[in-house]
mmCIF file of C-alpha atoms and ligand atoms in Angstrom:
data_model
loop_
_atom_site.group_PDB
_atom_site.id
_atom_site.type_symbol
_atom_site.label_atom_id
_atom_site.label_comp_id
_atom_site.label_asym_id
_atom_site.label_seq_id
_atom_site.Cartn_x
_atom_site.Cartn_y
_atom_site.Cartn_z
ATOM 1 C CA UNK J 70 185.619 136.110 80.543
ATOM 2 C CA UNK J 71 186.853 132.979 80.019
ATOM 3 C CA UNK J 72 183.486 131.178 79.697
ATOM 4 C CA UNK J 73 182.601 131.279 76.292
ATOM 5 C CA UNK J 74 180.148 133.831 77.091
ATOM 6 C CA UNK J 75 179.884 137.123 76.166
ATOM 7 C CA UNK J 76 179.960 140.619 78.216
ATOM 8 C CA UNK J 77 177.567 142.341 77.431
ATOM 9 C CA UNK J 78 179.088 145.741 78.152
ATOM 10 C CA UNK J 79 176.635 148.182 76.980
ATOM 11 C CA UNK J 80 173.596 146.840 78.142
ATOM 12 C CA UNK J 81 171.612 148.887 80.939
ATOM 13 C CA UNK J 82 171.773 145.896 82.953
ATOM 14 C CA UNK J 83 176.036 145.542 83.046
ATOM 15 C CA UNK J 84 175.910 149.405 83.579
ATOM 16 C CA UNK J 85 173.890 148.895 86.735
ATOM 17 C CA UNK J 86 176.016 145.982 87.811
ATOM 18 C CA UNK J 87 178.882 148.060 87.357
ATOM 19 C CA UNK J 88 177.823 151.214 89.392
ATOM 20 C CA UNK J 89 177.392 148.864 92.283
ATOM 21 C CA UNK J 90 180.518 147.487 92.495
ATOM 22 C CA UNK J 91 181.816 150.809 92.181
ATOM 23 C CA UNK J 92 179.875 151.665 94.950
ATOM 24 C CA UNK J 93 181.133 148.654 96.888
ATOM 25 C CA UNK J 94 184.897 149.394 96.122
ATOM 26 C CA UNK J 95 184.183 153.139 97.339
ATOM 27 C CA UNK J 96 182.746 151.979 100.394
ATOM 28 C CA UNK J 97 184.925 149.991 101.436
ATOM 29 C CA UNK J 98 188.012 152.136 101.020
ATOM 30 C CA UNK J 99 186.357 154.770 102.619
ATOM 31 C CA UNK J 100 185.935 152.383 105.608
ATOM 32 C CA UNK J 101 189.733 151.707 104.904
ATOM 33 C CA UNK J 102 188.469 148.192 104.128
ATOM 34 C CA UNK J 103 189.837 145.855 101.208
ATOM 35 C CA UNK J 104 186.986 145.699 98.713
ATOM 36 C CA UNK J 105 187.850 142.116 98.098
ATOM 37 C CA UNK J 106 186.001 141.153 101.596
ATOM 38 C CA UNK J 107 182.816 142.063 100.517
ATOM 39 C CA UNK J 108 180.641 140.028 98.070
ATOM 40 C CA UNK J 109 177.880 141.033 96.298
ATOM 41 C CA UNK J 110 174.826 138.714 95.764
ATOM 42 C CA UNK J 111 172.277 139.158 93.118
ATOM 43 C CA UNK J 112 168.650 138.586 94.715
ATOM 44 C CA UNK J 113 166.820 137.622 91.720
ATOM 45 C CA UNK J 114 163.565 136.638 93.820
ATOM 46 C CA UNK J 115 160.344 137.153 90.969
ATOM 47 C CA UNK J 116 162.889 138.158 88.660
ATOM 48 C CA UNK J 117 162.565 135.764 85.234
ATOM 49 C CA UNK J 118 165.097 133.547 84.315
ATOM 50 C CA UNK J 119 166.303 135.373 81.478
ATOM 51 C CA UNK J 120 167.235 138.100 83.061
ATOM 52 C CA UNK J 121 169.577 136.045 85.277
ATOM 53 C CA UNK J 122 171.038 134.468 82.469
ATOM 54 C CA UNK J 123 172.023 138.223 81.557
ATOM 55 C CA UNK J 124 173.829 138.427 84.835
ATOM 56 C CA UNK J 125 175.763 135.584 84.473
ATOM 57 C CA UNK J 126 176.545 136.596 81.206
ATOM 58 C CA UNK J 127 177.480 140.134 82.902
ATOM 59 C CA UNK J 128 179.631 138.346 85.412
ATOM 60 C CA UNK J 129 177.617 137.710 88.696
ATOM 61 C CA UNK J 130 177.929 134.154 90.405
ATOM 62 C CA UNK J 131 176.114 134.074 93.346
ATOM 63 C CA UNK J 132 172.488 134.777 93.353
ATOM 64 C CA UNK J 133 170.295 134.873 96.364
ATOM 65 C CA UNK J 134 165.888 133.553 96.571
ATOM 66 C CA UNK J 135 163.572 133.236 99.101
ATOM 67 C CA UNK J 136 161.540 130.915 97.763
ATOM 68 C CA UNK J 137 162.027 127.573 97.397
ATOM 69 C CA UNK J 138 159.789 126.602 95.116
ATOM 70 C CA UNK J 139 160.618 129.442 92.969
ATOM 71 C CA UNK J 140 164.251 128.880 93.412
ATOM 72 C CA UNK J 141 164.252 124.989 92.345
ATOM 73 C CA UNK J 142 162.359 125.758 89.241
ATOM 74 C CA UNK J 143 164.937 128.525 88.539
ATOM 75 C CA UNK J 144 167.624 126.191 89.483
ATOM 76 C CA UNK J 145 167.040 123.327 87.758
ATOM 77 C CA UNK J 146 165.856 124.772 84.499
ATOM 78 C CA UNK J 147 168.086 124.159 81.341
ATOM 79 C CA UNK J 148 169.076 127.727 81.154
ATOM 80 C CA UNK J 149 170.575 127.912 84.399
ATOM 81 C CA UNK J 150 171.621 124.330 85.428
ATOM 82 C CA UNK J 151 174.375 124.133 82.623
ATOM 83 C CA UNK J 152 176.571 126.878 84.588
ATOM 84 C CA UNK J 153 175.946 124.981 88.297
ATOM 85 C CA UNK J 154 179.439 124.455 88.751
ATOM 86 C CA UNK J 155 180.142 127.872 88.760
ATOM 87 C CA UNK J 156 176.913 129.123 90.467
ATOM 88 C CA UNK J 157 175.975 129.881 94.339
ATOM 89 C CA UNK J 158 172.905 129.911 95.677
ATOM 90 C CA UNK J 159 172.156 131.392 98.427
ATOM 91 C CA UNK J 160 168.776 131.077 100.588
ATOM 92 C CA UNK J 161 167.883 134.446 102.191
ATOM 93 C CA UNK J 162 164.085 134.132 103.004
ATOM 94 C CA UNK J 163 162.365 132.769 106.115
ATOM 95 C CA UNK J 164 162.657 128.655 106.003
ATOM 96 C CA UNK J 165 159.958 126.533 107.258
ATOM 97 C CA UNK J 166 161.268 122.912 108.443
ATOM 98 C CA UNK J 167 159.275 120.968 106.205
ATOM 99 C CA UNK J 168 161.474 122.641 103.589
ATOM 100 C CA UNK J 169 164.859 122.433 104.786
ATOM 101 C CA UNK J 170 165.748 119.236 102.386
ATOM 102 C CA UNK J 171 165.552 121.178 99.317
ATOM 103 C CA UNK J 172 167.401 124.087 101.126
ATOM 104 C CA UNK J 173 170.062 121.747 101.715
ATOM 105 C CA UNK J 174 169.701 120.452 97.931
ATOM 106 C CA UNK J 175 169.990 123.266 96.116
ATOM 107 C CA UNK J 176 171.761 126.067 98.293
ATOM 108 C CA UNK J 177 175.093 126.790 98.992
ATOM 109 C CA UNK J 178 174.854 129.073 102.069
ATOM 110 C CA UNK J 179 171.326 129.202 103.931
ATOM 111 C CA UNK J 180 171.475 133.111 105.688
ATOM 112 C CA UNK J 181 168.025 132.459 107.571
ATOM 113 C CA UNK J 182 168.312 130.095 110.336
ATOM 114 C CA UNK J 183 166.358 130.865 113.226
ATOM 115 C CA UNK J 184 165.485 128.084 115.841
ATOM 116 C CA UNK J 185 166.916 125.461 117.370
ATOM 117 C CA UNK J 186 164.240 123.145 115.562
ATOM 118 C CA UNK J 187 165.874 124.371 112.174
ATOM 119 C CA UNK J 188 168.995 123.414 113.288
ATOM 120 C CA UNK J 189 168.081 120.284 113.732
ATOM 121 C CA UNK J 190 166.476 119.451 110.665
ATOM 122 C CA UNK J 191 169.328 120.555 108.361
ATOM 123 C CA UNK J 192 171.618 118.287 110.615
ATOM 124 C CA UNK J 193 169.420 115.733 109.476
ATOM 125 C CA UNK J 194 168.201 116.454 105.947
ATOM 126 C CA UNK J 195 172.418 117.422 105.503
ATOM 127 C CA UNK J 196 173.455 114.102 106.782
ATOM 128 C CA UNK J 197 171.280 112.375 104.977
ATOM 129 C CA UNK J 198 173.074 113.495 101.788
ATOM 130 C CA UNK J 199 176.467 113.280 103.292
ATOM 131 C CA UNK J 200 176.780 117.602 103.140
ATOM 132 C CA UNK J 201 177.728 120.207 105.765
ATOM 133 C CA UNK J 202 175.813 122.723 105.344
ATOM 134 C CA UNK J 203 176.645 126.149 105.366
ATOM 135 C CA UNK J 204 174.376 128.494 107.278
ATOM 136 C CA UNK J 205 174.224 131.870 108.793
ATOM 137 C CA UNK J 206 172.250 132.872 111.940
ATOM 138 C CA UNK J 207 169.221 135.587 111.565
ATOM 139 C CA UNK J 208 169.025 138.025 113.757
ATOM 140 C CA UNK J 209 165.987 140.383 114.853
ATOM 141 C CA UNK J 210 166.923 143.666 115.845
ATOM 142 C CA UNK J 211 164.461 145.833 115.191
ATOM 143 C CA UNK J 212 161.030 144.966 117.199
ATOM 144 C CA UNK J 213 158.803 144.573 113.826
ATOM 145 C CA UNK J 214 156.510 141.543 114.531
ATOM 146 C CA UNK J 215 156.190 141.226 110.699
ATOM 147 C CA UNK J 216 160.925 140.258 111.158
ATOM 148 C CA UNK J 217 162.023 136.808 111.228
ATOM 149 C CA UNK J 218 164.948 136.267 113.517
ATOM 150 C CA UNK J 219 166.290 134.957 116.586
ATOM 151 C CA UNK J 220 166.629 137.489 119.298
ATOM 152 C CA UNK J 221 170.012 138.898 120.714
ATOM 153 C CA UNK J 222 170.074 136.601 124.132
ATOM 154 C CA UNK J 223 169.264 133.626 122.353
ATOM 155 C CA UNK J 224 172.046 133.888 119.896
ATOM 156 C CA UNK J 225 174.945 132.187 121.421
ATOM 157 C CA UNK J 226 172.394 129.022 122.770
ATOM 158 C CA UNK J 227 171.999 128.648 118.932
ATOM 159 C CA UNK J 228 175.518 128.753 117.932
ATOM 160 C CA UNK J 229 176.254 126.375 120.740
ATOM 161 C CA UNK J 230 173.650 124.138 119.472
ATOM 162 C CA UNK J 231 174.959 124.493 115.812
ATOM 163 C CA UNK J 232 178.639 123.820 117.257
ATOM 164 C CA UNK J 233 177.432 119.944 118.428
ATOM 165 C CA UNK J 234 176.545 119.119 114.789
ATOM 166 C CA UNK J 235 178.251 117.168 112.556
ATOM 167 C CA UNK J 236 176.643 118.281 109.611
ATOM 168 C CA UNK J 237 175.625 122.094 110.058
ATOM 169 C CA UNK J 238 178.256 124.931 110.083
ATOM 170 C CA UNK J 239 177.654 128.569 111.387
ATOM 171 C CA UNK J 240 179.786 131.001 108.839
ATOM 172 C CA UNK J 241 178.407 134.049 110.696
ATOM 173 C CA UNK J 242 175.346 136.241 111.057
ATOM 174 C CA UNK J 243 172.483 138.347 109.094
ATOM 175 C CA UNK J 244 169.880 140.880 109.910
ATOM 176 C CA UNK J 245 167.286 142.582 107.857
ATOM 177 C CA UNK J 246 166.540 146.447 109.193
ATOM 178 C CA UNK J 247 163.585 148.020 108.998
ATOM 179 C CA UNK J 248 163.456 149.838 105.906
ATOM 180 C CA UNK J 249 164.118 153.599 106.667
ATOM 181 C CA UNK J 250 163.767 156.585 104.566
ATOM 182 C CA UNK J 251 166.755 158.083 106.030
ATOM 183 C CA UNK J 252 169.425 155.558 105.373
ATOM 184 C CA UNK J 253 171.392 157.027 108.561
ATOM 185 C CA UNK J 254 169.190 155.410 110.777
ATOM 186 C CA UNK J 255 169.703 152.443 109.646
ATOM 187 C CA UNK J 256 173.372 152.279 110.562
ATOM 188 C CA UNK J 257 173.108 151.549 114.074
ATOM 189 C CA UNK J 258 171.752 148.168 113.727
ATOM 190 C CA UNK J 259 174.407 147.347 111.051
ATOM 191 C CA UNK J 260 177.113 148.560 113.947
ATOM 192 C CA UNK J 261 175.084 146.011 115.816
ATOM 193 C CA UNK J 262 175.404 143.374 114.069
ATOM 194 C CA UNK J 263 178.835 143.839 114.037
ATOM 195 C CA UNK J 264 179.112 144.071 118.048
ATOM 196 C CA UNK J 265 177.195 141.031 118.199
ATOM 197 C CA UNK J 266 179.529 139.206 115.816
ATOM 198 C CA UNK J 267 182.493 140.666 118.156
ATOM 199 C CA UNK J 268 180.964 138.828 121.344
ATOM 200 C CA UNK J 269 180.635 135.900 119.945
ATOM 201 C CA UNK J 270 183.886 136.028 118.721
ATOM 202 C CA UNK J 271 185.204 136.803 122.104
ATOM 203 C CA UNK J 272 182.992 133.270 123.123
ATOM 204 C CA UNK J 273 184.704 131.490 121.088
ATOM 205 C CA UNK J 274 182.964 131.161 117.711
ATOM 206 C CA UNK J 275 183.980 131.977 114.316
ATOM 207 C CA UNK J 276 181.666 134.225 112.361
ATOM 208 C CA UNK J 277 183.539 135.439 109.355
ATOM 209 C CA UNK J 278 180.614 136.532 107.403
ATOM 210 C CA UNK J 279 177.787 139.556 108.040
ATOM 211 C CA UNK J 280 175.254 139.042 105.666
ATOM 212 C CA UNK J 281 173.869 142.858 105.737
ATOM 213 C CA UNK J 282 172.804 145.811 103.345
ATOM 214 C CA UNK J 283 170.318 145.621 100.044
ATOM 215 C CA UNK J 284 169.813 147.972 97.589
ATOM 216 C CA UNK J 285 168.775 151.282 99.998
ATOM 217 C CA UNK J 286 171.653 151.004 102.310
ATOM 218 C CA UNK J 287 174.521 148.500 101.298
ATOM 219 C CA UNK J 288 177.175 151.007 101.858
ATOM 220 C CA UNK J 289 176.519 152.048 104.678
ATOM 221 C CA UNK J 290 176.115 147.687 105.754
ATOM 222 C CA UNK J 291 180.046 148.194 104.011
ATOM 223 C CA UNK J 292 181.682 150.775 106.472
ATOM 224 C CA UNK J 293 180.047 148.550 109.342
ATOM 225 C CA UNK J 294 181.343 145.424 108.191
ATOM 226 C CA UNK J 295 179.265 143.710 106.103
ATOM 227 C CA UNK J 296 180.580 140.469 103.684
ATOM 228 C CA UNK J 297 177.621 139.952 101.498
ATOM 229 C CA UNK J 298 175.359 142.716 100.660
ATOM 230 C CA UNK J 299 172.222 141.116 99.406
ATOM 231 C CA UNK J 300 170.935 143.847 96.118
ATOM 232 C CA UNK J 301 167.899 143.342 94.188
ATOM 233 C CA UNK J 302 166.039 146.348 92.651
ATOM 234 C CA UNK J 303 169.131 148.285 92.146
ATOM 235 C CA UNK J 304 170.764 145.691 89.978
ATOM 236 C CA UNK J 305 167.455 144.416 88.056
ATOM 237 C CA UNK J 306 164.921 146.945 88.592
ATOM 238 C CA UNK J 307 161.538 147.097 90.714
ATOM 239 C CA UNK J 308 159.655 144.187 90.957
ATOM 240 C CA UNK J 309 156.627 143.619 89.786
HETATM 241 C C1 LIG Y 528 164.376 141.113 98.642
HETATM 242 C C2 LIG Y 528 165.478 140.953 99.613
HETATM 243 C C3 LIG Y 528 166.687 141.644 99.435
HETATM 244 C C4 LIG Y 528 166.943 142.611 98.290
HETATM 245 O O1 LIG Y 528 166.213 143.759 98.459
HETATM 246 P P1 LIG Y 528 166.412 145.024 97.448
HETATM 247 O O2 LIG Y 528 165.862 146.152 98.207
HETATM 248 O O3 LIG Y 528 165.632 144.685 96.220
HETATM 249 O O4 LIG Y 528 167.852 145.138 97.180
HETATM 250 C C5 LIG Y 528 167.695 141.433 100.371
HETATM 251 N N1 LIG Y 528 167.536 140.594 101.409
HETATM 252 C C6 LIG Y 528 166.386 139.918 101.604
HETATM 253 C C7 LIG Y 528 166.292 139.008 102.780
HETATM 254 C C8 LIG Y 528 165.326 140.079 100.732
HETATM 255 O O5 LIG Y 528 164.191 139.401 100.943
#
């Protein structure tokens, strides 16, 4: 690396990092993809700071939270907030309004936007600072009450509404499955996703990115398309 760090190549936790994105590569060529498309995003949510200071030192970049207090605190501390120019954030939890200007502050990419009211309030809170910010739409397809999420016929309203804004940008979509024990299952909303992304397309929008697949099911998220698979536990362990 050119970074004046150091690789720490024989550590447990560069080991782990490197099964995954040998995972990732196999994936994708299986789905006759190009492994390149598909980014992988550390989520170090409860995880200390430390230990993400051994993944940058292992190579990772962008790192994903889902809190925002948690995240600023992360984010701003002297570890972490000398290697900012190189580092992207990205906000994967549910966002209430009232905290959208730090979402805008500190994130690059914001994968959880869900009403039209949200919308709104980054267009502000983004303008404000002179930013367009980044964002991906949620969406709920599974029928958990405990999902956050807009649903399916509500999706291109939202785009529509995100399109009239000056200062919010829709880079494509999300969706969080429900967690299944056989990982099979859990395919057909991923292929959903995907068809979803596909009518939009066809509406006119440009979705590049499918935010899709953690650590139980990320390559099967790969053959169906996804961009960013969001890991956690399989990179740092279970949290506590
Ligand atoms: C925690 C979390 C993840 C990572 O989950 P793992 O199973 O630890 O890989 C991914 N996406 C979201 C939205 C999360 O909250």
């Amino acid at each position: 690396m050119s970074n004046g760090g150091y690789v720490m190549e024989t550590t447990p936790l560069f080991n782990r990092i490197k099964d995954i994105y040998l995972r990732m590569t196999r994936a994708a060529m299986k789905a006759e993809r190009n492994p390149e498309e598909v980014q992988l995003i550390a989520v170090t949510k409860t995880i200390a700071i430390d230990a993400i200071r051994d993944a940058v030192d292992c190579g990772l970049r962008s790192f994903g939270e889902n809190r925002i207090q948690e995240a600023k605190k992360k984010i701003m501390s002297g570890e972490i907030r000398s290697w900012s120019e190189v580092l992207a954030w990205h906000f994967i939890g549910h966002l209430q309004k009232n905290k959208a200007k730090d979402a805008v502050q500190f994130f690059d990419l914001i994968h959880s936007v869900d009403s039209v009211e949200l919308v709104d309030e980054i267009d502000r809170q983004a303008g404000r600072v002179g930013k367009v910010q980044r964002v991906l739409v949620e969406v709920k397809l599974a029928a958990e009450e405990t999902k956050h999420g807009i649903a399916e016929d509500e999706l291109l309203p939202l785009l529509e509404r995100i399109r009239g804004k000056k200062h919010v940008t829709a880079d494509g979509l999300m969706t969080m499955p429900p967690f299944l024990d056989d990982r099979e299952r859990v395919r057909p909303y991923f292929v959903r996703l995907r068809e979803l992304r596909r009518r939009a397309e066809a509406a006119g929008f440009s979705l590049a990115e499918l935010s899709m697949g953690m650590s139980h099911d990320f390559e099967i998220a790969i053959e169906e398309g996804s961009t960013m698979v969001r890991i956690g536990t399989a990179i740092f362990g279970e949290r506590s």
